[in-house]
Tab-separated table of C-alpha atoms and ligand atoms in Angstrom:
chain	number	residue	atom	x	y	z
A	1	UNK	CA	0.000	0.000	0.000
A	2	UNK	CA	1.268	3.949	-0.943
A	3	UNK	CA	-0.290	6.248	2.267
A	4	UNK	CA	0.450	9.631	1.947
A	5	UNK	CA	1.031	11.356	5.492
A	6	UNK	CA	-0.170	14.645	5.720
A	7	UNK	CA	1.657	16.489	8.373
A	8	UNK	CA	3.931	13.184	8.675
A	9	UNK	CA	7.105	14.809	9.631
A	10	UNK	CA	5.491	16.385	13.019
A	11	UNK	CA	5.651	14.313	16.583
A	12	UNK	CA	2.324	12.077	16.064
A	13	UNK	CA	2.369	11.729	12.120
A	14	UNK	CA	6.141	10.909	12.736
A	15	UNK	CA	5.175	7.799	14.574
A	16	UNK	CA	2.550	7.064	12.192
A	17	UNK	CA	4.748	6.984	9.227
A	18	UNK	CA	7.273	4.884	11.334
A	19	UNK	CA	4.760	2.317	11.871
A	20	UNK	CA	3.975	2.229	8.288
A	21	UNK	CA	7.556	1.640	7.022
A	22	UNK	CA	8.067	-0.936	9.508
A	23	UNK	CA	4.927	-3.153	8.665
A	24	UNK	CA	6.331	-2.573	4.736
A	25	UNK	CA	4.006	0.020	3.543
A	26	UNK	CA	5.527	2.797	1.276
A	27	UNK	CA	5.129	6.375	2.527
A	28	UNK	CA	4.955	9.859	1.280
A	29	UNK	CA	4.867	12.505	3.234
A	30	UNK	CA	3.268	16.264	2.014
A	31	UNK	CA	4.347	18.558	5.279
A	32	UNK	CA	5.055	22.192	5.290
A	33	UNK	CA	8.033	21.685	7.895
A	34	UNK	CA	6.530	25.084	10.151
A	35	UNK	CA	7.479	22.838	12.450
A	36	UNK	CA	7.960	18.869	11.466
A	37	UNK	CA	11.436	18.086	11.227
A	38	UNK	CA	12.636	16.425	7.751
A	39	UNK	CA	15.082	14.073	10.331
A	40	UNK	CA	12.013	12.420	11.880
A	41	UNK	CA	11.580	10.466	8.210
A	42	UNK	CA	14.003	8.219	7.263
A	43	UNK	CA	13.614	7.185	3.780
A	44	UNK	CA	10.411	8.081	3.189
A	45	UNK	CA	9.854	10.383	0.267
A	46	UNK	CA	9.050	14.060	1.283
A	47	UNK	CA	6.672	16.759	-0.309
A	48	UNK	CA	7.375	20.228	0.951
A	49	UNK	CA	3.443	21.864	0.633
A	50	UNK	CA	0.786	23.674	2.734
A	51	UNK	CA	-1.670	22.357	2.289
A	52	UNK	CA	-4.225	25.592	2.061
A	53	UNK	CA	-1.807	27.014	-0.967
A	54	UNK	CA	-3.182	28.128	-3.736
A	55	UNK	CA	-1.698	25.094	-5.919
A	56	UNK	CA	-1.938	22.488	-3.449
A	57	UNK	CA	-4.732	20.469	-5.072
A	58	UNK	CA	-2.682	20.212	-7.970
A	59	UNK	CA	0.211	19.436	-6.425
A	60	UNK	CA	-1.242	16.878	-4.455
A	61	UNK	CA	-2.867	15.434	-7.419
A	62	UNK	CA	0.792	14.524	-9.513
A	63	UNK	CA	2.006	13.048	-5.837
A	64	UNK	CA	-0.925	10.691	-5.672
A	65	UNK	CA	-0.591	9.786	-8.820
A	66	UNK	CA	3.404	10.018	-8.993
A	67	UNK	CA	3.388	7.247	-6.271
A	68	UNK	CA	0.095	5.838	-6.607
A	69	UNK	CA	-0.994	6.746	-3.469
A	70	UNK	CA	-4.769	4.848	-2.443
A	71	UNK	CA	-5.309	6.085	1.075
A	72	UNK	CA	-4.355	9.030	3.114
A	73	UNK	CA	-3.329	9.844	7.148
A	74	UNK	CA	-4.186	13.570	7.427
A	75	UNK	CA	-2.513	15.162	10.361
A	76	UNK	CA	-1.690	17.997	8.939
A	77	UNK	CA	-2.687	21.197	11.403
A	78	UNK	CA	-2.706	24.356	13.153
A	79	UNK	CA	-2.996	22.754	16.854
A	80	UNK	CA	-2.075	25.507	19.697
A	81	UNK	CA	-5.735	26.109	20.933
A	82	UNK	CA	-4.920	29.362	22.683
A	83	UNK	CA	-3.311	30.988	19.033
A	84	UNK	CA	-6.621	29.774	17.384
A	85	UNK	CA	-8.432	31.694	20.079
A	86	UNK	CA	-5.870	34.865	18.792
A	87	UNK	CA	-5.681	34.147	15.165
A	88	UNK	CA	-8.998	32.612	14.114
A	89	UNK	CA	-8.730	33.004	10.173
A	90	UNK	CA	-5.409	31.394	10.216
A	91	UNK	CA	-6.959	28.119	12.257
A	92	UNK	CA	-10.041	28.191	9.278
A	93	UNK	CA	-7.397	29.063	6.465
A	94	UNK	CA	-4.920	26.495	7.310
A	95	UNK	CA	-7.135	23.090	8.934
A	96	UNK	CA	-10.598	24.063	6.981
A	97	UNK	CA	-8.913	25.192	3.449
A	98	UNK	CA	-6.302	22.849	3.904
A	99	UNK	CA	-8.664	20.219	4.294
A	100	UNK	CA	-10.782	21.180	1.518
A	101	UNK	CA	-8.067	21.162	-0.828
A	102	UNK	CA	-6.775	17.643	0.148
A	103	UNK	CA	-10.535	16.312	-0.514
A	104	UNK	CA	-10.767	17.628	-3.683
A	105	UNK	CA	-7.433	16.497	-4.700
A	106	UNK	CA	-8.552	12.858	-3.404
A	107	UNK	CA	-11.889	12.771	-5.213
A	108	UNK	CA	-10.635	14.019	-8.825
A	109	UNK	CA	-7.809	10.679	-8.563
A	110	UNK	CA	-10.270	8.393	-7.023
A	111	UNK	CA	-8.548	8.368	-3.354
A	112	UNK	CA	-11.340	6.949	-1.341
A	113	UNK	CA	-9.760	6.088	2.155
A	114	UNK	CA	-9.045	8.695	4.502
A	115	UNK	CA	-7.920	8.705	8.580
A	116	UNK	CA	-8.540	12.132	9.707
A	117	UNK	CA	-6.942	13.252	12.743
A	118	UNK	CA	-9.536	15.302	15.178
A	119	UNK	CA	-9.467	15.801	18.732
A	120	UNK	CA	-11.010	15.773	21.795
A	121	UNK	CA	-11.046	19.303	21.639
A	122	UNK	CA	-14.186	18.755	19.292
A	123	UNK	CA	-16.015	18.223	22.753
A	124	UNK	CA	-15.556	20.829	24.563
A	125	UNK	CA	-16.210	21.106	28.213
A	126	UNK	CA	-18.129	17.828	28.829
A	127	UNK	CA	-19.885	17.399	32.599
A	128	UNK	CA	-19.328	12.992	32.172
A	129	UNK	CA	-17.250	11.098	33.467
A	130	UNK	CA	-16.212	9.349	30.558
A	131	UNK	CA	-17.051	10.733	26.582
A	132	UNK	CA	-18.907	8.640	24.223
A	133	UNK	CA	-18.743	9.579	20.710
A	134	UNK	CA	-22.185	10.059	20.224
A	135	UNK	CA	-22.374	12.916	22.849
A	136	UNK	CA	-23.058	16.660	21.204
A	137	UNK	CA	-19.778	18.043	20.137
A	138	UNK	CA	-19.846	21.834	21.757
A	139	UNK	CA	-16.331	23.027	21.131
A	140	UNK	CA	-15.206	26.498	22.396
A	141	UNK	CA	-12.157	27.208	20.193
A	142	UNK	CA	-11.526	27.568	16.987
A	143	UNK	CA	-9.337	24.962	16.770
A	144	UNK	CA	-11.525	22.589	18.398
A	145	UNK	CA	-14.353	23.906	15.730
A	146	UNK	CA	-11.759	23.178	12.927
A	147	UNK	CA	-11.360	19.648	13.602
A	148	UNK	CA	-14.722	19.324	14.025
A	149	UNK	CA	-15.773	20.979	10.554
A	150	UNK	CA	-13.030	18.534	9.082
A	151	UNK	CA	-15.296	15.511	10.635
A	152	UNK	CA	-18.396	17.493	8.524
A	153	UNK	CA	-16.217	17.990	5.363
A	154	UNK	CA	-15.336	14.613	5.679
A	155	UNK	CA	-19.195	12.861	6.377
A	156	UNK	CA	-20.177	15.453	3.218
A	157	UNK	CA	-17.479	13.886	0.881
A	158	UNK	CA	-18.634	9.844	2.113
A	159	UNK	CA	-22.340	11.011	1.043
A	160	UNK	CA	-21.380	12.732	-2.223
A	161	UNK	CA	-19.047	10.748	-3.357
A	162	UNK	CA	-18.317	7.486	-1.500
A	163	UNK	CA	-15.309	8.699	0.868
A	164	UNK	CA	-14.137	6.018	3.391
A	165	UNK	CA	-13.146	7.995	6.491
A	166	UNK	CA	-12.142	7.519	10.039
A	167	UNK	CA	-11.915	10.441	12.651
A	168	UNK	CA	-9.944	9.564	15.570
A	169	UNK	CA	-10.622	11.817	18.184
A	170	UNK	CA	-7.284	12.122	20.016
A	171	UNK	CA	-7.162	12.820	24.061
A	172	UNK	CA	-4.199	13.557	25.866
A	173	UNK	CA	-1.000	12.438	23.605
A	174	UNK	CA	2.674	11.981	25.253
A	175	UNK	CA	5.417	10.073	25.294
A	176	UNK	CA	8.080	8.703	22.348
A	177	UNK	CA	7.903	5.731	20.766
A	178	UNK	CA	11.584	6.076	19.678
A	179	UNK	CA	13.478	8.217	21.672
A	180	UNK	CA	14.388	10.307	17.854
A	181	UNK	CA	10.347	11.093	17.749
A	182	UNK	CA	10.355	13.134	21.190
A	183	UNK	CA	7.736	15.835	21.351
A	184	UNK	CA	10.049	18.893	20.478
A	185	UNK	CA	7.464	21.707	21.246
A	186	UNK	CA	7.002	22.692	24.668
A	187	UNK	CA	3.399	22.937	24.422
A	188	UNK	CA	1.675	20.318	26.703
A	189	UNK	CA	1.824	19.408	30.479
A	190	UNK	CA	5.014	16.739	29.664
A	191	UNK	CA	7.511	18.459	27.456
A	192	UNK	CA	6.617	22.277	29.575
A	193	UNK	CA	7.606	20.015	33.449
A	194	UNK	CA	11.029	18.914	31.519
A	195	UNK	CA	11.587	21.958	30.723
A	196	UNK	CA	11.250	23.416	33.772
A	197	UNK	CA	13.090	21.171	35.435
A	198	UNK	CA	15.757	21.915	33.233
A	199	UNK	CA	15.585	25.365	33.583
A	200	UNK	CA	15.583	25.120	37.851
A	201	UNK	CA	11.585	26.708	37.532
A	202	UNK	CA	8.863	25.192	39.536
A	203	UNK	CA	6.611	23.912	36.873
A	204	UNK	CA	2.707	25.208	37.254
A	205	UNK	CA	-0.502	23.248	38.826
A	206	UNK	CA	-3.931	25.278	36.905
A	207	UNK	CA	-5.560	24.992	39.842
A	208	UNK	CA	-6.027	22.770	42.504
A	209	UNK	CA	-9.267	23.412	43.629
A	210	UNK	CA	-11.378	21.799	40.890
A	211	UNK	CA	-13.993	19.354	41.614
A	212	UNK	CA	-11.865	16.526	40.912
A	213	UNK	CA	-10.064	13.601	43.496
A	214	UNK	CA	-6.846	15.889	44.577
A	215	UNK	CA	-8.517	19.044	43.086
A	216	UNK	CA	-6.405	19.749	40.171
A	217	UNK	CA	-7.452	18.631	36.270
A	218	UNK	CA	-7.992	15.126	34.933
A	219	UNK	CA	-7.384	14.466	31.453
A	220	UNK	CA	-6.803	10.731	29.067
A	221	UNK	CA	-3.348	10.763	28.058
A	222	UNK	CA	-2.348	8.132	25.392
A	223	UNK	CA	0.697	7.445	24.236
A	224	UNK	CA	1.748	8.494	21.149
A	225	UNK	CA	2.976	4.801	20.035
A	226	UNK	CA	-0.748	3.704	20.832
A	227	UNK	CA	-2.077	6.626	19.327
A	228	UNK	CA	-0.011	5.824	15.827
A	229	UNK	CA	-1.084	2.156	16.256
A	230	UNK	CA	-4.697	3.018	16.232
A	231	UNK	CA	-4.004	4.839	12.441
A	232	UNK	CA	-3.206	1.515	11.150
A	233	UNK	CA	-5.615	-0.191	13.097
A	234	UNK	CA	-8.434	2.230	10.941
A	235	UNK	CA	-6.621	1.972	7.847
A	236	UNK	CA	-7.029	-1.742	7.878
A	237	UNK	CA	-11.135	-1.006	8.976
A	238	UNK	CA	-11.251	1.369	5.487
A	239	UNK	CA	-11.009	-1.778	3.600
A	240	UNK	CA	-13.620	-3.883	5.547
A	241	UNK	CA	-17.320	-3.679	3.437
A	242	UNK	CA	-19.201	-3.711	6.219
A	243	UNK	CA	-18.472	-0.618	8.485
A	244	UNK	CA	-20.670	1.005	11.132
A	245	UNK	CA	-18.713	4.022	12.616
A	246	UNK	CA	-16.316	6.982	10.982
A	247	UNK	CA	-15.667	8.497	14.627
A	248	UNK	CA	-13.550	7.204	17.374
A	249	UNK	CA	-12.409	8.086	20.746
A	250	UNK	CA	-8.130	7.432	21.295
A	251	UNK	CA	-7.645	7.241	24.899
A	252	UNK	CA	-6.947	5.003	27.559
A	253	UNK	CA	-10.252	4.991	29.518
A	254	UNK	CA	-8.171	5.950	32.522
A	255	UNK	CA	-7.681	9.674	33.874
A	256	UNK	CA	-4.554	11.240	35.487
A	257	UNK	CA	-4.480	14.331	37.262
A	258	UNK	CA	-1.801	16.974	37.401
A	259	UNK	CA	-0.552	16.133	40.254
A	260	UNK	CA	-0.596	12.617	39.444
A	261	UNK	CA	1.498	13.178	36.317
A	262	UNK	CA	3.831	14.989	38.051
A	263	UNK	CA	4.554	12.349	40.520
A	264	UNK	CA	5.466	9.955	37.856
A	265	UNK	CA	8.066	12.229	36.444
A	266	UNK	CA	9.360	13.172	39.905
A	267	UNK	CA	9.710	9.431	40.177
A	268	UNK	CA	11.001	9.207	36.264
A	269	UNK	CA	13.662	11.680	36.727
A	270	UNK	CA	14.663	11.247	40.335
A	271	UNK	CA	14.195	15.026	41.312
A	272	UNK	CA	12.221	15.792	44.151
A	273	UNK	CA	11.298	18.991	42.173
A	274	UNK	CA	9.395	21.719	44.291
A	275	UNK	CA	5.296	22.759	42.524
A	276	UNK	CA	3.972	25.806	42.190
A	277	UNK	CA	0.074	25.957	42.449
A	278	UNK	CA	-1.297	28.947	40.092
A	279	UNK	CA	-4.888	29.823	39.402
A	280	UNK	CA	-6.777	28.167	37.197
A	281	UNK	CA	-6.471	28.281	33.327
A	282	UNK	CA	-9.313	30.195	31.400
A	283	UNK	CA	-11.090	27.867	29.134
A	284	UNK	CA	-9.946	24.291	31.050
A	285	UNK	CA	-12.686	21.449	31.747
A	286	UNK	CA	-12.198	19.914	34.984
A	287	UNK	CA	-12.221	16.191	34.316
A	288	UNK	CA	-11.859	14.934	30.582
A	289	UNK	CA	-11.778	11.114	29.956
A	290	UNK	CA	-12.505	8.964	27.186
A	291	UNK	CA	-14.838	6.534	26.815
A	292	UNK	CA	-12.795	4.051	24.643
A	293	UNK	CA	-15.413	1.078	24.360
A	294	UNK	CA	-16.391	1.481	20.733
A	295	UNK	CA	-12.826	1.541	19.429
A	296	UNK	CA	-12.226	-1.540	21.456
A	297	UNK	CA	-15.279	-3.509	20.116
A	298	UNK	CA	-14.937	-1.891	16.137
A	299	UNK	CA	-11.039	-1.466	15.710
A	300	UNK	CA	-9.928	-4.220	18.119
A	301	UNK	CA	-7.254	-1.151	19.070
A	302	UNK	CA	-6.850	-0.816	23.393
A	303	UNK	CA	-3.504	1.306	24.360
A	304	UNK	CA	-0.943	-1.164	25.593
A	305	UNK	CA	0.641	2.165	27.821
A	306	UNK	CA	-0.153	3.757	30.899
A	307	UNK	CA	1.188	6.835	32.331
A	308	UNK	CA	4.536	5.412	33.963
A	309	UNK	CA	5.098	4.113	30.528
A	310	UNK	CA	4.055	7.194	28.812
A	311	UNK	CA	6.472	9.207	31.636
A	312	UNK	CA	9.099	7.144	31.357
A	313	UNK	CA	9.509	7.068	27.312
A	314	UNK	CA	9.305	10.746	27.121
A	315	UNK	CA	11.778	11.126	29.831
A	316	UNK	CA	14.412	8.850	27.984
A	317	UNK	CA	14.101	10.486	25.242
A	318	UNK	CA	14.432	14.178	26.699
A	319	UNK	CA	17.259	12.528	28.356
A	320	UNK	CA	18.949	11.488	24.973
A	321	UNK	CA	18.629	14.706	23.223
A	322	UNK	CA	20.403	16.382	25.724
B	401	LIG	C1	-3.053	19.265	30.426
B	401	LIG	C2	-3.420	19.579	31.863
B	401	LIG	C3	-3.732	21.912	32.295
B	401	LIG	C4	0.397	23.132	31.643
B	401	LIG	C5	-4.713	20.563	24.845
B	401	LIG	C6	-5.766	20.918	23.845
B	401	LIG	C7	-6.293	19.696	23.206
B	401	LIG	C8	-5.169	18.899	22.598
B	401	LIG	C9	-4.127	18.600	23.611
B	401	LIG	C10	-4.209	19.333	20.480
B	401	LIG	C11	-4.508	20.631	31.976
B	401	LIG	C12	-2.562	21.377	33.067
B	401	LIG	C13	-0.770	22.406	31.745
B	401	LIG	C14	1.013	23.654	32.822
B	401	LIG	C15	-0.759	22.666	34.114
B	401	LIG	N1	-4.624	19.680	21.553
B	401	LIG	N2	-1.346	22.175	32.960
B	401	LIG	N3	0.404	23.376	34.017
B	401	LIG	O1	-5.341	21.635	27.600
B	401	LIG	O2	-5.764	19.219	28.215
B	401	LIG	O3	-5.340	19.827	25.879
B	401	LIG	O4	-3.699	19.790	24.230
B	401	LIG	O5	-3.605	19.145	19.645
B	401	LIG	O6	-7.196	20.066	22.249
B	401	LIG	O7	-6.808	21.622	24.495
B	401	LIG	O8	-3.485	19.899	27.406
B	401	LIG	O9	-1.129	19.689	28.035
B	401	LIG	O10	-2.144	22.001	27.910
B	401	LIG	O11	-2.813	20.502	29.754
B	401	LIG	O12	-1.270	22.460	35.219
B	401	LIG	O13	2.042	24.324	32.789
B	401	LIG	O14	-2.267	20.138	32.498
B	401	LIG	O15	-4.470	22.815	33.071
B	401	LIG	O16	-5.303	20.282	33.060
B	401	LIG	P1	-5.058	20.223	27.360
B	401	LIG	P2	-2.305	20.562	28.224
């Protein structure tokens, strides 16, 4: 099989195109490198494009056919909620247009299976204690809005057209798979305690009087090598003919608080590194937690991980790098 890996050269679609080469499946990979790293890919053949250019459906057209491309990862993204919140065009230009573009591109050389990354985010600030996919989606950013548009765009191109799709709603992602896949932005709860450790700062607590077991937030995180697993796992479900769901939850089933996190990389790293408790973060639900039974029963896919796992592969590789 040829995938092509939108967005492959970033931390997740990294892993994803790893995964690919290893089970034998050729890759190409269309990325604007804003911030994937060309190092990440190993042999795998690599498209410099953004996606929302004005010449990207035609470019993406002679790649598909150049290397006979028949299904597509899409990972491609604008993902920092709080910029999307700052520069809303940009989130609709780049994840909406960008989308759009890849679509077309797919329908006019017959590309019929697509895994579309989404998030969590699509949610937004659900009072369960564990998701379901059929719940309403009520984002409140415009990144969580993009994603969930994508899901539309992508529902709109199975009715007009016959589109195979699979959203995988991603929770909470950390860890490496390979310590050379490390999450290089400093953007989530992991990477921003590492480096504040490494800095001698006391990393932050949002809060710690939420309504939750030890009062600070509970989120699903998955890690990443689970996470990439599950893109295979729905690749392999495009080709089924009989398929009842496009949308899917990728979490553990299991929350983690803050504090709990940071525990396991106090006991990761072997510092006994001091907290500091701040107020809480604008825009943060309390407790979010997946409900991970239909892509159990559908995908056969459960995350192999936990969070000590999750802790410690991140940790070795922050430790490698430096
Ligand atoms: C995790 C928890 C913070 C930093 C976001 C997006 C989501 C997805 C993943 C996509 C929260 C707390 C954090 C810190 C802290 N995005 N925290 N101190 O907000 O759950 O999810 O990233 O690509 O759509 O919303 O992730 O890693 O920012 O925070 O206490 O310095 O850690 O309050 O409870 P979040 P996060």
């Amino acid at each position: 099989m040829s995938v092509l890996v939108t967005g492959g050269a970033g931390y997740i679609g990294s892993h994803v195109v790893r995964l690919l080469q290893n089970r034998g499946d050729e890759v190409v990979v269309v990325d604007d490198f804003s911030t994937g790293l060309a190092e990440r890919l190993g042999d795998a053949t690599q498209i410099h494009l953004n996606l929302a250019s004005t010449d990207a459906v035609e470019v993406l057209g002679d790649v598909i056919r150049e290397y006979g491309v028949t299904a597509v990862v899409h990972l491609a993204a604008r993902k920092q909620v709080g910029q999307s919140v700052e520069q809303p065009e940009e989130y609709y230009r780049q994840n909406v247009g960008g989308m759009a573009n890849l679509l077309s591109a797919m329908r006019e050389n017959s590309v019929d299976r697509l895994v579309f990354s989404s998030s969590a985010a699509t949610y937004g600030m659900p009072d369960v204690p564990a998701v379901t996919e059929d719940l309403e989606c009520r984002p409140i950013n415009p990144y969580g809005e993009t994603k969930l548009i994508g899901e539309w765009m992508a529902a709109d191109s199975a009715r007009a057209w016959g589109l195979r799709h699979a959203n995988l709603r991603y929770f909470n992602v950390a860890g490496a798979g390979w310590p050379d896949l490390a999450d290089t932005a400093v953007l989530n709860l992991v990477p921003i305690v590492f480096a504040a450790i490494r800095d001698g700062r006391a990393p932050k607590v949002f809060g710690d009087d939420y309504a939750t077991p030890d009062g600070s937030c509970v989120r699903d995180y998955v890690h990443v090598l689970d996470l990439a697993e599950a893109h295979l796992a729905a690749l392999d479900y495009l080709d089924r003919d009989e398929r009842t769901e496009t949308t899917f939850n990728v979490g553990t089933g299991t929350g983690s608080s803050v504090f709990e996190v940071i525990d396991q990389i106090r006991r990761a790293t072997g510092q006994d590194f001091e907290i500091e408790v701040s107020p809480r973060r604008a825009g943060d639900p309390p407790y979010l937690c997946a409900d991970v039974s239909r892509i159990e029963a559908t995908l056969g896919w459960k995350a192999k991980n936990g969070l000590a796992e999750i802790i410690d592969s991140a940790w070795a590789a922050e430790a490698s790098a430096s």
